[in-house]
Amino acid sequence: MSRFTYAVAGAVLLAACGGPGSDAPTNASIDDFCAAKSWFVAEGTDLFFASGLPSDGELVELTHEWASELARVGTPDNMSADARAGFEKLIDRLEDMEPGDVEERGFNWEDGEWEDDEEKSFARYVTNTCP
């Protein structure tokens, strides 16, 4: 599996502090939510595997676009408050990404801040809800 794929997989599970995601809708269909969750992988595959792996700047730009897509779609109404808070933190972290946060095409999220109960709850929700 490529480093890009690991970065994409890791990005789905990692998060940070709430903000712009708090305005995201709370009535998304599960299908739309899961499609938004997978948007990064689909767009990354289309954009970069055809022309080679992205630069750090391109990866960060794609990450910012993914944050916008997640915020546009929002979350289903059956998501717990903790999972929703983890979702909001993920959007913040994605929006705050800069090229210096990328190491060898993987995100440098070794600070451990994404490992609280809210982020774990969001990761469990995604794992149990989306194929």
PDB file of C-alpha atoms in Angstrom:
ATOM      1  CA  MET A   1       0.000   0.000   0.000  1.00  0.00           C
ATOM      2  CA  SER A   2       1.389   3.447  -0.900  1.00  0.00           C
ATOM      3  CA  ARG A   3       2.197   6.161   1.626  1.00  0.00           C
ATOM      4  CA  PHE A   4      -0.515   8.275  -0.008  1.00  0.00           C
ATOM      5  CA  THR A   5      -3.075   5.564   0.734  1.00  0.00           C
ATOM      6  CA  TYR A   6      -1.896   5.401   4.353  1.00  0.00           C
ATOM      7  CA  ALA A   7      -2.205   9.174   4.618  1.00  0.00           C
ATOM      8  CA  VAL A   8      -5.745   9.000   3.267  1.00  0.00           C
ATOM      9  CA  ALA A   9      -6.717   6.178   5.624  1.00  0.00           C
ATOM     10  CA  GLY A  10      -5.168   7.975   8.570  1.00  0.00           C
ATOM     11  CA  ALA A  11      -6.917  11.202   7.719  1.00  0.00           C
ATOM     12  CA  VAL A  12     -10.288   9.517   8.010  1.00  0.00           C
ATOM     13  CA  LEU A  13      -9.599   8.584  11.620  1.00  0.00           C
ATOM     14  CA  LEU A  14      -7.712  11.625  12.883  1.00  0.00           C
ATOM     15  CA  ALA A  15      -9.099  14.897  14.233  1.00  0.00           C
ATOM     16  CA  ALA A  16      -8.368  18.136  16.181  1.00  0.00           C
ATOM     17  CA  CYS A  17     -10.357  21.031  17.784  1.00  0.00           C
ATOM     18  CA  GLY A  18     -13.937  22.179  16.887  1.00  0.00           C
ATOM     19  CA  GLY A  19     -14.796  25.242  14.772  1.00  0.00           C
ATOM     20  CA  PRO A  20     -16.115  25.568  11.194  1.00  0.00           C
ATOM     21  CA  GLY A  21     -17.507  22.045  11.305  1.00  0.00           C
ATOM     22  CA  SER A  22     -19.963  23.133  13.969  1.00  0.00           C
ATOM     23  CA  ASP A  23     -22.001  24.844  11.244  1.00  0.00           C
ATOM     24  CA  ALA A  24     -22.224  21.650   9.181  1.00  0.00           C
ATOM     25  CA  PRO A  25     -25.715  20.202   8.700  1.00  0.00           C
ATOM     26  CA  THR A  26     -26.883  17.509  11.115  1.00  0.00           C
ATOM     27  CA  ASN A  27     -29.352  15.837   8.756  1.00  0.00           C
ATOM     28  CA  ALA A  28     -27.162  14.313   6.040  1.00  0.00           C
ATOM     29  CA  SER A  29     -28.166  10.938   4.675  1.00  0.00           C
ATOM     30  CA  ILE A  30     -25.851   8.106   5.621  1.00  0.00           C
ATOM     31  CA  ASP A  31     -25.057   7.581   1.920  1.00  0.00           C
ATOM     32  CA  ASP A  32     -24.105  11.245   1.458  1.00  0.00           C
ATOM     33  CA  PHE A  33     -22.037  11.249   4.661  1.00  0.00           C
ATOM     34  CA  CYS A  34     -20.145   8.106   3.648  1.00  0.00           C
ATOM     35  CA  ALA A  35     -19.553   9.518   0.160  1.00  0.00           C
ATOM     36  CA  ALA A  36     -18.124  12.716   1.694  1.00  0.00           C
ATOM     37  CA  LYS A  37     -15.945  10.621   3.991  1.00  0.00           C
ATOM     38  CA  SER A  38     -14.574   8.823   0.931  1.00  0.00           C
ATOM     39  CA  TRP A  39     -14.269  11.966  -1.216  1.00  0.00           C
ATOM     40  CA  PHE A  40     -10.589  12.430  -0.363  1.00  0.00           C
ATOM     41  CA  VAL A  41      -9.732   8.946  -1.574  1.00  0.00           C
ATOM     42  CA  ALA A  42     -11.768   9.275  -4.778  1.00  0.00           C
ATOM     43  CA  GLU A  43     -10.443  12.737  -5.638  1.00  0.00           C
ATOM     44  CA  GLY A  44      -6.894  11.809  -4.702  1.00  0.00           C
ATOM     45  CA  THR A  45      -7.056   8.727  -6.869  1.00  0.00           C
ATOM     46  CA  ASP A  46      -8.476  10.632  -9.831  1.00  0.00           C
ATOM     47  CA  LEU A  47      -6.114  13.587  -9.532  1.00  0.00           C
ATOM     48  CA  PHE A  48      -2.849  12.029  -8.510  1.00  0.00           C
ATOM     49  CA  PHE A  49      -2.566   8.400  -9.443  1.00  0.00           C
ATOM     50  CA  ALA A  50      -3.007   9.337 -13.084  1.00  0.00           C
ATOM     51  CA  SER A  51      -0.170  11.878 -12.900  1.00  0.00           C
ATOM     52  CA  GLY A  52       1.947  10.668  -9.969  1.00  0.00           C
ATOM     53  CA  LEU A  53       1.951  11.271  -6.251  1.00  0.00           C
ATOM     54  CA  PRO A  54       1.059  14.767  -5.067  1.00  0.00           C
ATOM     55  CA  SER A  55       3.468  17.334  -3.732  1.00  0.00           C
ATOM     56  CA  ASP A  56       3.007  18.311  -0.105  1.00  0.00           C
ATOM     57  CA  GLY A  57       1.235  21.492  -1.227  1.00  0.00           C
ATOM     58  CA  GLU A  58      -1.123  19.579  -3.514  1.00  0.00           C
ATOM     59  CA  LEU A  59      -1.926  17.108  -0.751  1.00  0.00           C
ATOM     60  CA  VAL A  60      -2.712  19.938   1.656  1.00  0.00           C
ATOM     61  CA  GLU A  61      -4.860  21.703  -0.951  1.00  0.00           C
ATOM     62  CA  LEU A  62      -6.822  18.506  -1.477  1.00  0.00           C
ATOM     63  CA  THR A  63      -7.153  18.156   2.301  1.00  0.00           C
ATOM     64  CA  HIS A  64      -8.651  21.660   2.546  1.00  0.00           C
ATOM     65  CA  GLU A  65     -11.127  20.796  -0.220  1.00  0.00           C
ATOM     66  CA  TRP A  66     -12.060  17.625   1.661  1.00  0.00           C
ATOM     67  CA  ALA A  67     -12.748  19.648   4.825  1.00  0.00           C
ATOM     68  CA  SER A  68     -15.085  21.854   2.794  1.00  0.00           C
ATOM     69  CA  GLU A  69     -16.882  18.823   1.374  1.00  0.00           C
ATOM     70  CA  LEU A  70     -17.318  17.269   4.834  1.00  0.00           C
ATOM     71  CA  ALA A  71     -18.654  20.568   6.220  1.00  0.00           C
ATOM     72  CA  ARG A  72     -20.995  20.992   3.235  1.00  0.00           C
ATOM     73  CA  VAL A  73     -22.528  17.532   3.656  1.00  0.00           C
ATOM     74  CA  GLY A  74     -22.529  17.331   7.445  1.00  0.00           C
ATOM     75  CA  THR A  75     -23.453  14.347   9.561  1.00  0.00           C
ATOM     76  CA  PRO A  76     -26.456  12.029   9.867  1.00  0.00           C
ATOM     77  CA  ASP A  77     -28.902  12.715  12.681  1.00  0.00           C
ATOM     78  CA  ASN A  78     -28.124   9.382  14.347  1.00  0.00           C
ATOM     79  CA  MET A  79     -24.542  10.410  15.176  1.00  0.00           C
ATOM     80  CA  SER A  80     -23.856  10.780  18.905  1.00  0.00           C
ATOM     81  CA  ALA A  81     -22.825  14.127  20.358  1.00  0.00           C
ATOM     82  CA  ASP A  82     -19.314  12.780  21.039  1.00  0.00           C
ATOM     83  CA  ALA A  83     -18.919  11.504  17.483  1.00  0.00           C
ATOM     84  CA  ARG A  84     -20.201  14.837  16.131  1.00  0.00           C
ATOM     85  CA  ALA A  85     -17.618  16.674  18.232  1.00  0.00           C
ATOM     86  CA  GLY A  86     -14.934  14.408  16.764  1.00  0.00           C
ATOM     87  CA  PHE A  87     -16.230  15.218  13.274  1.00  0.00           C
ATOM     88  CA  GLU A  88     -15.968  18.942  13.996  1.00  0.00           C
ATOM     89  CA  LYS A  89     -12.428  18.506  15.284  1.00  0.00           C
ATOM     90  CA  LEU A  90     -11.485  16.602  12.135  1.00  0.00           C
ATOM     91  CA  ILE A  91     -12.700  19.467   9.947  1.00  0.00           C
ATOM     92  CA  ASP A  92     -10.685  21.966  11.985  1.00  0.00           C
ATOM     93  CA  ARG A  93      -7.551  19.879  11.756  1.00  0.00           C
ATOM     94  CA  LEU A  94      -7.967  19.398   7.999  1.00  0.00           C
ATOM     95  CA  GLU A  95      -8.536  23.122   7.456  1.00  0.00           C
ATOM     96  CA  ASP A  96      -5.469  24.002   9.523  1.00  0.00           C
ATOM     97  CA  MET A  97      -3.133  21.718   7.555  1.00  0.00           C
ATOM     98  CA  GLU A  98      -0.085  23.365   5.990  1.00  0.00           C
ATOM     99  CA  PRO A  99       2.593  21.847   3.743  1.00  0.00           C
ATOM    100  CA  GLY A 100       4.980  21.673   6.727  1.00  0.00           C
ATOM    101  CA  ASP A 101       2.546  19.246   8.383  1.00  0.00           C
ATOM    102  CA  VAL A 102       3.224  16.639   5.703  1.00  0.00           C
ATOM    103  CA  GLU A 103       6.158  14.252   5.942  1.00  0.00           C
ATOM    104  CA  GLU A 104       6.804  11.831   3.108  1.00  0.00           C
ATOM    105  CA  ARG A 105       3.221  12.220   1.858  1.00  0.00           C
ATOM    106  CA  GLY A 106       1.790  11.383   5.268  1.00  0.00           C
ATOM    107  CA  PHE A 107       0.327  13.749   7.835  1.00  0.00           C
ATOM    108  CA  ASN A 108       2.477  14.523  10.860  1.00  0.00           C
ATOM    109  CA  TRP A 109      -0.220  14.021  13.479  1.00  0.00           C
ATOM    110  CA  GLU A 110       1.927  12.446  16.142  1.00  0.00           C
ATOM    111  CA  ASP A 111       0.925  14.961  18.788  1.00  0.00           C
ATOM    112  CA  GLY A 112      -1.670  12.575  20.258  1.00  0.00           C
ATOM    113  CA  GLU A 113      -4.294  15.328  20.494  1.00  0.00           C
ATOM    114  CA  TRP A 114      -6.613  13.355  18.227  1.00  0.00           C
ATOM    115  CA  GLU A 115      -6.832  10.425  20.597  1.00  0.00           C
ATOM    116  CA  ASP A 116      -9.539  11.630  22.954  1.00  0.00           C
ATOM    117  CA  ASP A 117     -12.982  10.075  23.406  1.00  0.00           C
ATOM    118  CA  GLU A 118     -14.667  12.327  20.851  1.00  0.00           C
ATOM    119  CA  GLU A 119     -12.265  11.413  18.064  1.00  0.00           C
ATOM    120  CA  LYS A 120     -12.473   7.727  18.965  1.00  0.00           C
ATOM    121  CA  SER A 121     -16.268   7.955  18.961  1.00  0.00           C
ATOM    122  CA  PHE A 122     -16.209   9.531  15.483  1.00  0.00           C
ATOM    123  CA  ALA A 123     -13.810   6.856  14.204  1.00  0.00           C
ATOM    124  CA  ARG A 124     -16.094   4.112  15.594  1.00  0.00           C
ATOM    125  CA  TYR A 125     -19.127   5.734  13.972  1.00  0.00           C
ATOM    126  CA  VAL A 126     -17.403   5.884  10.578  1.00  0.00           C
ATOM    127  CA  THR A 127     -16.169   2.304  10.896  1.00  0.00           C
ATOM    128  CA  ASN A 128     -19.596   0.979  11.896  1.00  0.00           C
ATOM    129  CA  THR A 129     -21.623   3.091   9.444  1.00  0.00           C
ATOM    130  CA  CYS A 130     -19.680   3.409   6.211  1.00  0.00           C
ATOM    131  CA  PRO A 131     -18.598   0.514   4.015  1.00  0.00           C
TER     132      PRO A 131
END
